[in-house]
Short mmCIF file of C-alpha atoms in Angstrom, two decimals:
data_model
loop_
_atom_site.label_atom_id
_atom_site.label_comp_id
_atom_site.label_asym_id
_atom_site.label_seq_id
_atom_site.Cartn_x
_atom_site.Cartn_y
_atom_site.Cartn_z
CA UNK A 31 108.54 104.53 14.92
CA UNK A 32 108.71 103.92 19.01
CA UNK A 33 105.58 102.19 20.61
CA UNK A 34 104.69 103.71 24.24
CA UNK A 35 102.23 101.50 26.10
CA UNK A 36 100.95 103.01 29.22
CA UNK A 37 98.11 100.57 29.55
CA UNK A 38 100.32 99.16 32.58
CA UNK A 39 101.47 101.98 34.71
CA UNK A 40 104.95 101.99 35.96
CA UNK A 41 105.79 100.37 39.80
CA UNK A 42 106.14 103.00 42.02
CA UNK A 43 110.23 103.69 42.91
CA UNK A 44 110.99 101.67 46.30
CA UNK A 45 111.45 105.49 48.25
CA UNK A 46 107.58 105.91 47.61
CA UNK A 47 106.81 102.96 49.26
CA UNK A 48 108.70 103.19 52.14
CA UNK A 49 107.54 106.35 52.49
CA UNK A 50 103.82 105.12 52.25
CA UNK A 51 104.60 102.99 55.12
CA UNK A 52 106.28 105.64 57.10
CA UNK A 53 103.20 107.65 56.70
CA UNK A 54 100.75 104.69 58.10
CA UNK A 55 102.74 104.37 60.96
CA UNK A 56 102.81 107.92 61.98
CA UNK A 57 99.09 108.62 60.76
CA UNK A 58 97.02 109.60 63.34
CA UNK A 59 94.73 106.65 63.27
CA UNK A 60 97.51 104.42 63.90
CA UNK A 61 98.67 105.95 66.67
CA UNK A 62 95.22 106.54 68.09
CA UNK A 63 94.68 102.63 68.19
CA UNK A 64 98.34 102.22 69.02
CA UNK A 65 97.59 104.07 72.64
CA UNK A 66 94.34 102.27 72.78
CA UNK A 67 95.94 98.79 73.15
CA UNK A 68 98.64 100.94 75.54
CA UNK A 69 95.94 101.67 78.01
CA UNK A 70 94.75 98.30 78.18
CA UNK A 71 98.28 97.20 79.04
CA UNK A 72 98.23 99.96 81.80
CA UNK A 73 95.44 97.55 83.49
CA UNK A 74 98.60 95.37 84.51
CA UNK A 75 100.03 98.33 87.22
CA UNK A 76 96.46 99.08 88.41
CA UNK A 77 95.63 95.71 88.96
CA UNK A 78 98.81 95.60 91.14
CA UNK A 79 97.85 98.82 92.76
CA UNK A 80 94.65 96.93 93.59
CA UNK A 81 96.42 94.25 95.17
CA UNK A 82 98.44 96.45 97.15
CA UNK A 83 95.51 98.29 98.59
CA UNK A 84 93.62 94.86 99.06
CA UNK A 85 97.25 93.71 101.40
CA UNK A 86 97.09 96.94 103.34
CA UNK A 87 93.36 96.75 104.17
CA UNK A 88 94.38 92.87 105.46
CA UNK A 89 96.62 94.45 107.66
CA UNK A 90 94.54 97.03 109.15
CA UNK A 91 91.57 94.28 109.84
CA UNK A 92 94.43 92.22 111.49
CA UNK A 93 95.62 94.91 114.00
CA UNK A 94 91.80 95.21 114.55
CA UNK A 95 92.36 91.81 115.18
CA UNK A 96 94.80 92.20 117.83
CA UNK A 97 93.07 94.93 119.58
CA UNK A 98 90.19 92.78 119.98
CA UNK A 99 91.66 89.75 121.84
CA UNK A 100 93.05 92.15 124.03
CA UNK A 101 90.37 94.66 124.46
CA UNK A 102 87.61 92.14 123.74
CA UNK A 103 85.88 91.16 119.89
CA UNK A 104 82.88 91.94 118.27
CA UNK A 105 80.28 91.24 120.47
CA UNK A 106 76.46 89.41 120.23
CA UNK A 107 74.73 89.35 123.24
CA UNK A 108 71.90 86.01 122.54
CA UNK A 109 69.24 85.40 125.66
CA UNK A 110 68.01 84.68 127.71
CA UNK A 111 67.00 81.43 126.96
CA UNK A 112 65.53 79.02 129.68
CA UNK A 113 66.81 75.82 129.27
CA UNK A 114 64.85 72.76 130.96
CA UNK A 115 66.18 69.45 130.73
CA UNK A 116 64.19 66.37 130.59
CA UNK A 117 64.00 62.38 129.86
CA UNK A 118 62.31 60.31 127.07
CA UNK A 119 62.31 56.49 126.20
CA UNK A 120 64.43 55.58 123.70
CA UNK A 121 62.62 52.78 122.76
CA UNK A 122 59.35 51.87 122.57
CA UNK A 123 59.09 49.23 125.58
CA UNK A 124 62.29 49.69 127.19
CA UNK A 125 63.26 51.54 130.43
CA UNK A 126 66.19 53.20 128.41
CA UNK A 127 65.88 57.03 128.90
CA UNK A 128 68.09 59.73 127.21
CA UNK A 129 68.20 63.23 128.70
CA UNK A 130 66.92 66.19 125.82
CA UNK A 131 66.57 69.90 126.61
CA UNK A 132 63.51 72.48 125.80
CA UNK A 133 64.45 75.82 125.12
CA UNK A 134 62.05 78.59 126.23
CA UNK A 135 62.02 82.46 125.12
CA UNK A 136 60.70 84.66 127.48
CA UNK A 137 57.56 86.62 127.02
CA UNK A 138 59.29 89.94 127.06
CA UNK A 139 62.85 91.51 126.59
CA UNK A 140 63.59 94.97 127.12
CA UNK A 141 67.09 95.83 126.53
CA UNK A 142 69.08 99.09 127.31
CA UNK A 143 72.84 99.52 126.07
CA UNK A 144 74.89 102.58 126.38
CA UNK A 145 78.27 102.44 124.29
CA UNK A 146 81.01 104.83 125.31
CA UNK A 147 83.84 104.39 122.18
CA UNK A 148 86.92 105.52 121.54
CA UNK A 149 89.51 105.32 119.24
CA UNK A 150 92.78 103.09 119.61
CA UNK A 151 96.15 103.85 117.49
CA UNK A 152 97.94 100.74 116.65
CA UNK A 153 100.82 102.07 114.41
CA UNK A 154 99.28 103.87 111.45
CA UNK A 155 95.65 102.32 112.13
CA UNK A 156 93.51 103.67 114.15
CA UNK A 157 90.42 101.15 115.69
CA UNK A 158 87.05 101.65 117.11
CA UNK A 159 86.52 100.10 120.67
CA UNK A 160 83.80 100.48 122.90
CA UNK A 161 82.80 99.83 126.40
CA UNK A 162 79.18 99.15 127.18
CA UNK A 163 76.55 99.07 130.08
CA UNK A 164 73.51 96.88 129.13
CA UNK A 165 70.71 96.18 131.15
CA UNK A 166 68.50 93.02 129.99
CA UNK A 167 65.08 92.72 131.70
CA UNK A 168 61.92 90.87 131.12
CA UNK A 169 59.88 88.26 132.22
CA UNK A 170 59.35 83.89 131.55
CA UNK A 171 55.29 82.61 131.86
CA UNK A 172 54.69 79.84 133.22
CA UNK A 173 55.79 76.22 130.62
CA UNK A 174 53.07 74.52 130.12
CA UNK A 175 54.05 70.61 130.37
CA UNK A 176 52.89 70.04 126.45
CA UNK A 177 55.69 71.41 125.17
CA UNK A 178 58.06 68.78 125.59
CA UNK A 179 55.85 66.21 123.54
CA UNK A 180 54.11 63.56 124.29
CA UNK A 181 57.19 61.18 124.95
CA UNK A 182 58.35 62.75 128.18
CA UNK A 183 58.80 60.46 131.26
CA UNK A 184 60.45 63.17 133.42
CA UNK A 185 61.11 66.86 133.56
CA UNK A 186 63.79 68.00 135.28
CA UNK A 187 62.86 71.32 136.99
CA UNK A 188 65.25 71.85 139.35
CA UNK A 189 68.33 71.48 136.76
CA UNK A 190 66.41 74.24 134.66
CA UNK A 191 68.97 77.46 134.20
CA UNK A 192 69.23 80.47 132.50
CA UNK A 193 71.42 81.11 129.51
CA UNK A 194 72.92 83.96 127.75
CA UNK A 195 75.31 83.95 124.86
CA UNK A 196 77.97 86.11 124.48
CA UNK A 197 80.53 86.25 121.55
CA UNK A 198 83.52 87.14 123.28
CA UNK A 199 83.29 86.26 127.40
CA UNK A 200 86.76 87.99 127.59
CA UNK A 201 85.24 91.36 126.93
CA UNK A 202 82.86 90.99 130.00
CA UNK A 203 84.28 93.10 132.77
CA UNK A 204 80.90 92.52 135.48
CA UNK A 205 77.49 90.60 135.16
CA UNK A 206 75.01 90.52 137.36
CA UNK A 207 71.71 88.35 136.97
CA UNK A 208 68.46 88.30 139.52
CA UNK A 209 65.36 86.18 138.86
CA UNK A 210 62.34 86.94 140.86
CA UNK A 211 64.18 89.87 142.58
CA UNK A 212 67.04 87.41 143.67
CA UNK A 213 70.57 87.31 143.13
CA UNK A 214 71.96 84.21 141.36
CA UNK A 215 75.57 83.44 140.76
CA UNK A 216 76.48 82.72 137.30
CA UNK A 217 78.49 80.28 135.90
CA UNK A 218 80.83 80.34 132.75
CA UNK A 219 79.64 78.83 129.46
CA UNK A 220 75.95 78.80 128.31
CA UNK A 221 75.31 75.34 128.89
CA UNK A 222 75.78 73.49 132.81
CA UNK A 223 75.97 70.16 130.61
CA UNK A 224 78.84 71.46 128.41
CA UNK A 225 78.17 70.27 124.34
CA UNK A 226 75.01 68.65 123.84
CA UNK A 227 74.99 65.23 121.65
CA UNK A 228 72.23 64.75 119.23
CA UNK A 229 70.39 61.54 118.99
CA UNK A 230 72.18 60.84 115.58
CA UNK A 231 75.22 61.56 117.82
CA UNK A 232 76.12 64.90 116.27
CA UNK A 233 77.56 67.50 118.62
CA UNK A 234 75.72 70.64 119.49
CA UNK A 235 78.74 73.41 120.61
CA UNK A 236 76.65 75.49 123.02
CA UNK A 237 79.22 78.52 122.61
CA UNK A 238 80.82 81.05 125.11
CA UNK A 239 78.41 82.73 127.66
CA UNK A 240 77.16 82.75 131.29
CA UNK A 241 74.32 80.38 132.68
CA UNK A 242 72.44 80.78 135.96
CA UNK A 243 70.35 77.56 137.74
CA UNK A 244 66.95 79.22 138.45
CA UNK A 245 65.05 76.95 140.74
CA UNK A 246 62.19 74.27 140.06
CA UNK A 247 59.41 76.78 141.30
CA UNK A 248 60.44 80.06 139.35
CA UNK A 249 60.97 77.74 136.11
CA UNK A 250 57.94 76.18 136.18
CA UNK A 251 55.48 79.01 137.38
CA UNK A 252 57.36 82.13 136.03
CA UNK A 253 59.38 84.46 136.84
CA UNK A 254 60.76 87.86 136.08
CA UNK A 255 64.82 88.70 135.50
CA UNK A 256 67.51 91.45 135.09
CA UNK A 257 70.86 91.17 133.80
CA UNK A 258 73.09 94.06 134.47
CA UNK A 259 76.17 93.85 132.23
CA UNK A 260 79.32 95.59 131.63
CA UNK A 261 81.19 94.62 127.83
CA UNK A 262 83.63 95.70 126.20
CA UNK A 263 84.08 94.98 122.27
CA UNK A 264 85.17 96.22 119.21
CA UNK A 265 83.47 97.47 115.89
CA UNK A 266 80.31 95.59 116.47
CA UNK A 267 77.48 95.24 119.32
CA UNK A 268 74.50 93.67 118.53
CA UNK A 269 71.44 92.15 120.49
CA UNK A 270 68.94 89.32 119.13
CA UNK A 271 65.49 90.36 120.07
CA UNK A 272 64.43 86.94 121.78
CA UNK A 273 61.24 87.95 123.40
CA UNK A 274 58.12 87.48 121.99
CA UNK A 275 57.82 91.34 122.48
CA UNK A 276 61.16 92.93 122.17
CA UNK A 277 62.58 96.80 122.89
CA UNK A 278 66.01 97.09 122.35
CA UNK A 279 67.67 100.59 122.80
CA UNK A 280 71.05 101.29 122.05
CA UNK A 281 72.84 104.56 122.09
CA UNK A 282 76.44 105.71 121.60
CA UNK A 283 78.93 108.76 121.20
CA UNK A 284 79.98 106.98 118.01
CA UNK A 285 78.92 110.04 115.17
CA UNK A 286 78.94 107.13 112.20
CA UNK A 287 77.06 103.96 112.87
CA UNK A 288 76.08 101.44 110.62
CA UNK A 289 72.49 100.38 111.80
CA UNK A 290 72.15 97.77 109.10
CA UNK A 291 73.00 94.70 110.37
CA UNK A 292 70.39 93.09 110.76
CA UNK A 293 67.02 94.14 111.24
CA UNK A 294 66.27 98.35 110.67
CA UNK A 295 65.40 100.28 113.65
CA UNK A 296 62.28 101.58 114.48
CA UNK A 297 63.54 105.04 115.61
CA UNK A 298 66.87 106.74 115.14
CA UNK A 299 68.35 109.87 115.50
CA UNK A 300 72.36 110.41 114.26
CA UNK A 301 74.49 113.59 114.91
CA UNK A 302 77.98 114.91 115.14
CA UNK A 303 77.86 114.01 119.20
CA UNK A 304 76.38 110.12 118.59
CA UNK A 305 73.14 108.17 118.17
CA UNK A 306 70.54 106.43 119.43
CA UNK A 307 68.27 103.66 117.99
CA UNK A 308 65.33 101.92 119.33
CA UNK A 309 64.43 98.37 117.66
CA UNK A 310 60.37 97.27 118.48
CA UNK A 311 60.48 93.66 117.22
CA UNK A 312 56.77 91.64 117.71
CA UNK A 313 56.27 87.88 118.16
CA UNK A 314 55.46 87.41 114.36
CA UNK A 315 58.77 89.72 112.91
CA UNK A 316 60.65 86.60 114.44
CA UNK A 317 62.12 83.76 112.85
CA UNK A 318 61.73 81.31 115.99
CA UNK A 319 58.83 79.59 117.05
CA UNK A 320 58.60 80.56 121.43
CA UNK A 321 60.27 77.31 122.45
CA UNK A 322 61.84 74.10 120.71
CA UNK A 323 63.78 71.15 121.49
CA UNK A 324 67.67 71.80 121.39
CA UNK A 325 68.99 68.43 120.20
CA UNK A 326 66.23 68.37 117.27
CA UNK A 327 66.83 72.00 115.57
CA UNK A 328 70.03 73.61 117.84
CA UNK A 329 70.07 76.48 120.17
CA UNK A 330 70.26 79.39 117.68
CA UNK A 331 67.10 79.92 115.40
CA UNK A 332 67.55 83.66 115.01
CA UNK A 333 69.58 83.89 111.49
CA UNK A 334 70.06 87.13 110.65
CA UNK A 335 67.79 88.64 113.22
CA UNK A 336 70.10 90.11 115.11
CA UNK A 337 69.66 94.17 115.79
CA UNK A 338 72.58 96.53 116.79
CA UNK A 339 75.50 99.04 115.48
CA UNK A 340 78.79 98.32 113.95
CA UNK A 341 81.12 101.32 114.73
CA UNK A 342 82.79 102.01 111.43
CA UNK A 343 85.26 104.72 110.38
CA UNK A 344 83.57 107.78 108.97
CA UNK A 345 85.72 107.21 105.84
CA UNK A 346 86.86 104.10 104.72
CA UNK A 347 89.24 105.03 102.42
CA UNK A 348 90.41 101.37 101.36
CA UNK A 349 86.78 101.03 100.04
CA UNK A 350 87.10 104.57 98.47
CA UNK A 351 90.78 104.03 97.10
CA UNK A 352 89.38 100.61 95.63
CA UNK A 353 86.29 102.46 93.88
CA UNK A 354 88.63 104.63 92.48
CA UNK A 355 91.05 102.10 90.86
CA UNK A 356 87.97 100.51 89.22
CA UNK A 357 87.91 103.77 87.21
CA UNK A 358 91.58 103.73 86.26
CA UNK A 359 91.02 102.43 83.45
CA UNK A 360 88.28 105.18 81.78
CA UNK A 361 90.61 107.89 83.81
CA UNK A 362 93.73 106.80 82.19
CA UNK A 363 91.82 106.58 78.47
CA UNK A 364 90.15 110.09 79.15
CA UNK A 365 93.83 111.49 79.92
CA UNK A 366 95.31 109.82 76.86
CA UNK A 367 92.58 111.07 74.75
CA UNK A 368 93.21 114.81 75.70
CA UNK A 369 96.46 114.60 75.40
CA UNK A 370 96.24 113.02 71.82
CA UNK A 371 94.09 115.77 70.68
CA UNK A 372 96.19 118.51 71.70
CA UNK A 373 98.80 116.53 69.93
CA UNK A 374 97.07 116.11 66.65
CA UNK A 375 96.25 119.88 66.43
CA UNK A 376 99.71 121.17 67.28
CA UNK A 377 102.61 120.92 64.56
CA UNK A 378 104.84 118.78 67.30
CA UNK A 379 104.73 114.73 68.17
CA UNK A 380 104.38 112.93 71.07
CA UNK A 381 106.23 109.63 71.05
CA UNK A 382 104.51 106.35 72.74
CA UNK A 383 107.24 106.08 75.45
CA UNK A 384 106.19 109.37 76.46
CA UNK A 385 102.24 108.35 76.38
CA UNK A 386 103.66 105.37 78.66
CA UNK A 387 105.21 107.43 81.03
CA UNK A 388 102.42 109.80 80.91
CA UNK A 389 100.66 106.37 82.00
CA UNK A 390 102.63 105.42 84.70
CA UNK A 391 102.33 108.76 86.20
CA UNK A 392 98.85 108.65 86.08
CA UNK A 393 98.92 104.93 87.99
CA UNK A 394 101.18 106.49 90.50
CA UNK A 395 98.25 108.67 91.47
CA UNK A 396 96.62 105.68 92.92
CA UNK A 397 99.78 104.86 95.06
CA UNK A 398 99.95 108.31 96.41
CA UNK A 399 96.34 108.18 97.08
CA UNK A 400 96.89 104.95 99.26
CA UNK A 401 99.99 106.10 100.49
CA UNK A 402 98.59 109.40 101.67
CA UNK A 403 95.27 108.30 102.38
CA UNK A 404 96.94 105.97 105.52
CA UNK A 405 98.28 109.46 107.19
CA UNK A 406 96.30 112.26 107.10
CA UNK A 407 92.90 110.94 105.67
CA UNK A 408 90.89 110.35 101.94
CA UNK A 409 90.21 113.56 101.41
CA UNK A 410 93.72 115.68 101.85
CA UNK A 411 95.15 112.77 100.26
CA UNK A 412 93.34 112.96 97.08
CA UNK A 413 93.66 116.85 96.82
CA UNK A 414 97.89 116.70 97.12
CA UNK A 415 97.95 113.38 94.68
CA UNK A 416 95.38 115.10 92.00
CA UNK A 417 97.15 118.33 92.39
CA UNK A 418 101.14 116.86 92.04
CA UNK A 419 99.78 114.78 89.12
CA UNK A 420 97.81 117.51 87.39
CA UNK A 421 100.81 119.57 87.09
CA UNK A 422 103.16 117.14 85.97
CA UNK A 423 101.17 116.16 83.17
CA UNK A 424 99.87 119.49 82.49
CA UNK A 425 103.96 120.72 82.92
CA UNK A 426 104.90 117.54 80.59
CA UNK A 427 102.28 118.67 77.54
CA UNK A 428 103.07 122.27 77.55
CA UNK A 429 107.18 121.86 76.94
CA UNK A 430 106.62 118.91 74.81
CA UNK A 431 104.15 120.59 72.51
CA UNK A 432 105.93 124.34 73.20
CA UNK A 433 102.71 125.99 74.15
CA UNK A 434 101.30 127.33 77.27
CA UNK A 435 97.67 127.83 76.01
CA UNK A 436 97.80 123.77 75.70
CA UNK A 437 99.21 122.92 78.95
CA UNK A 438 96.30 124.94 80.27
CA UNK A 439 93.90 123.28 78.42
CA UNK A 440 95.68 120.01 79.59
CA UNK A 441 95.50 121.29 83.69
CA UNK A 442 91.90 121.97 82.85
CA UNK A 443 90.84 118.98 81.49
CA UNK A 444 92.85 116.44 84.33
CA UNK A 445 91.46 119.29 87.10
CA UNK A 446 88.03 118.00 85.40
CA UNK A 447 88.58 114.87 85.42
CA UNK A 448 90.03 114.47 89.07
CA UNK A 449 86.89 116.47 90.02
CA UNK A 450 84.38 113.80 88.28
CA UNK A 451 85.94 110.93 90.08
CA UNK A 452 86.13 112.67 92.90
CA UNK A 453 82.32 112.95 92.87
CA UNK A 454 82.05 109.50 91.64
CA UNK A 455 83.64 108.22 94.64
CA UNK A 456 81.14 110.64 96.99
CA UNK A 457 77.88 109.75 95.25
CA UNK A 458 77.83 105.95 95.08
CA UNK A 459 74.20 105.68 93.58
CA UNK A 460 74.49 108.23 91.49
CA UNK A 461 77.89 107.11 89.52
CA UNK A 462 76.66 105.64 86.54
CA UNK A 463 74.70 108.65 85.58
CA UNK A 464 77.22 111.12 86.09
CA UNK A 465 80.06 108.87 84.28
CA UNK A 466 77.55 108.37 81.51
CA UNK A 467 76.54 111.78 80.73
CA UNK A 468 80.23 112.90 81.30
CA UNK A 469 81.82 110.29 79.01
CA UNK A 470 79.31 111.08 76.29
CA UNK A 471 79.71 114.51 76.66
CA UNK A 472 83.32 114.30 76.20
CA UNK A 473 83.48 111.82 72.85
CA UNK A 474 80.69 114.32 71.66
CA UNK A 475 83.26 117.36 71.97
CA UNK A 476 86.22 114.88 70.20
CA UNK A 477 84.25 114.08 67.73
CA UNK A 478 83.83 117.76 66.21
CA UNK A 479 86.87 118.67 66.96
CA UNK A 480 88.49 116.32 65.04
CA UNK A 481 86.11 116.85 62.22
CA UNK A 482 89.07 118.51 59.64
CA UNK A 483 91.88 116.19 60.90
CA UNK A 484 93.56 114.03 58.42
CA UNK A 485 93.76 110.92 60.15
CA UNK A 486 95.84 109.05 57.57
CA UNK A 487 98.56 111.50 57.75
CA UNK A 488 99.35 111.69 54.30
CA UNK A 489 98.28 115.17 53.55
CA UNK A 490 98.55 116.20 50.31
CA UNK A 491 100.89 113.81 49.20
CA UNK A 492 98.27 111.79 47.76
CA UNK A 493 99.00 111.17 43.82
CA UNK A 494 96.43 111.75 41.72
CA UNK A 495 95.12 108.62 39.68
CA UNK A 496 96.29 108.19 36.12
CA UNK A 497 94.99 109.68 33.31
CA UNK A 498 93.02 106.99 31.26
CA UNK A 499 94.86 107.39 27.84
CA UNK A 500 92.00 108.24 24.77
CA UNK A 501 91.37 105.53 22.51
#
C-alpha cells in the first residue's frame, strides 16, 4: 500500500520562482517607486542648470559694473552736513589740545531730482543708466555753542565747511553751490582734512564727495544753501533725508522703478511713461540727532533711512528662471506620473531608460528657457521652450504606446503643467496656494483612476491556496 504524505506542499519548480521574481520587477508598483527614485536623481542636472543660471547672472552684473565704472555707478547723495572744527583739552590741567569735528544737520532739506534713463547694450545684456539733474536747497539755523560740549577750548568758525558725500564722484558732470546767495568754490572730497583720527587711534574714512568753506559769519549765524548738480549713475539713485524736515521729489522716464530702497514714498505715480515719487520725512522718523561729534560716533548716522529708486529691468528673467528651477522637481514628477498613468492603462510598456531620457528632455526645457530668455525675453522664451518640450514628449508617448489619444492626453497634461508653472512664476504671492490646490486635485484624480490597477503585476497568475486534507 502506497502512503502519500500531502501535509507538506511540494516546493515550486525553479521556473516558477524565477517567474515570480520577474513579475516582481515588472510590476507597476516596483516601477512606480523606481521612477520616483529616478525623479530624485534628476535633481543633479537641475542643480547644474541652477549653477549655470547663477553664473550667467553674475556675468550680467559684471557687465553692469563695467558700464558703471565708465558712466557712473549707483549714486547715493548724503548731505549737506555743516562740519565745524573745535579744540578740546586732552588731559586735565594740561595745555595739550586735540581737534574734534561737530557735524550739524540742516533745519530743512528740499530735493528735486529728474533722472533721464536709457539702456546701454553690451553684448547680449542691457544695462539701464541715467543722467539726472538734482537741485538741493534749504537752510541751517544758528549753531548753539552748547552743542560742542563743556570741554571745548576754541571753536574754529573760520574753518567750517559744508560737506556733500557722493557715492561715485566720477559721475558728477557739474556742481554749483551757493550759500547765502554767494557762490562758493567746491573742492573734491567730503572733508578738508582727509581722514579723521578718533581718540582711540582708529581712522574714519570720510569717503568721496565735495565740500566748500562757508566762512565764519554764515557758520555761526545760520544761512540758506542751494546746490545744483548734474549726476550720472547706473541702477540706483537715492537721497539721504538729513534735514529736520525733509522733502524729496524724484521723477524719471523709467517705467518700472523699485521704490522700496529704504523709506517708502508718501506719494507716487507710476505709468508706462515714467514715475514720480515724493517723500516727506520729519525729524521724528529719522535715526539721527541734529548734531554729533564725528570722532565719537562716525560721520554716517542714517542706516536704512535713504529714499530713492532702483532702476530695474521690467522682467528679471534670471530670477524667474531660478524660481522655475525650484519647482523643477515637482514639474518632472508630475510629468513622470502622467506618463506612468498612460503606460499602466495601456498594454504596452515604457523602459526605465526611456523615462530617464524624458526626464533629461524636461531638464533641457530649463536650459532652453535660459538661453532664449537672454535673447528674446522671458515670455516668448517660455512659450518656445514649453511648446518644443510638449511636442517631443507627447509625440514620444503616442509612438511608444501606439495611441493618438494617449499622445493628446500627454500634450494636454504638459500644457496644463507649463501653464500652471507660468502662473506660479507670475503670481508669487499665490504660488503656494495654487501649487497646493492643483497638486491635491491631480493626486486625487490619479488615486481614483488607478483604483482597478493590478499593482502586483501578477494578474490571474496567483496560484490558489492548497487544499487542506480531510482528516
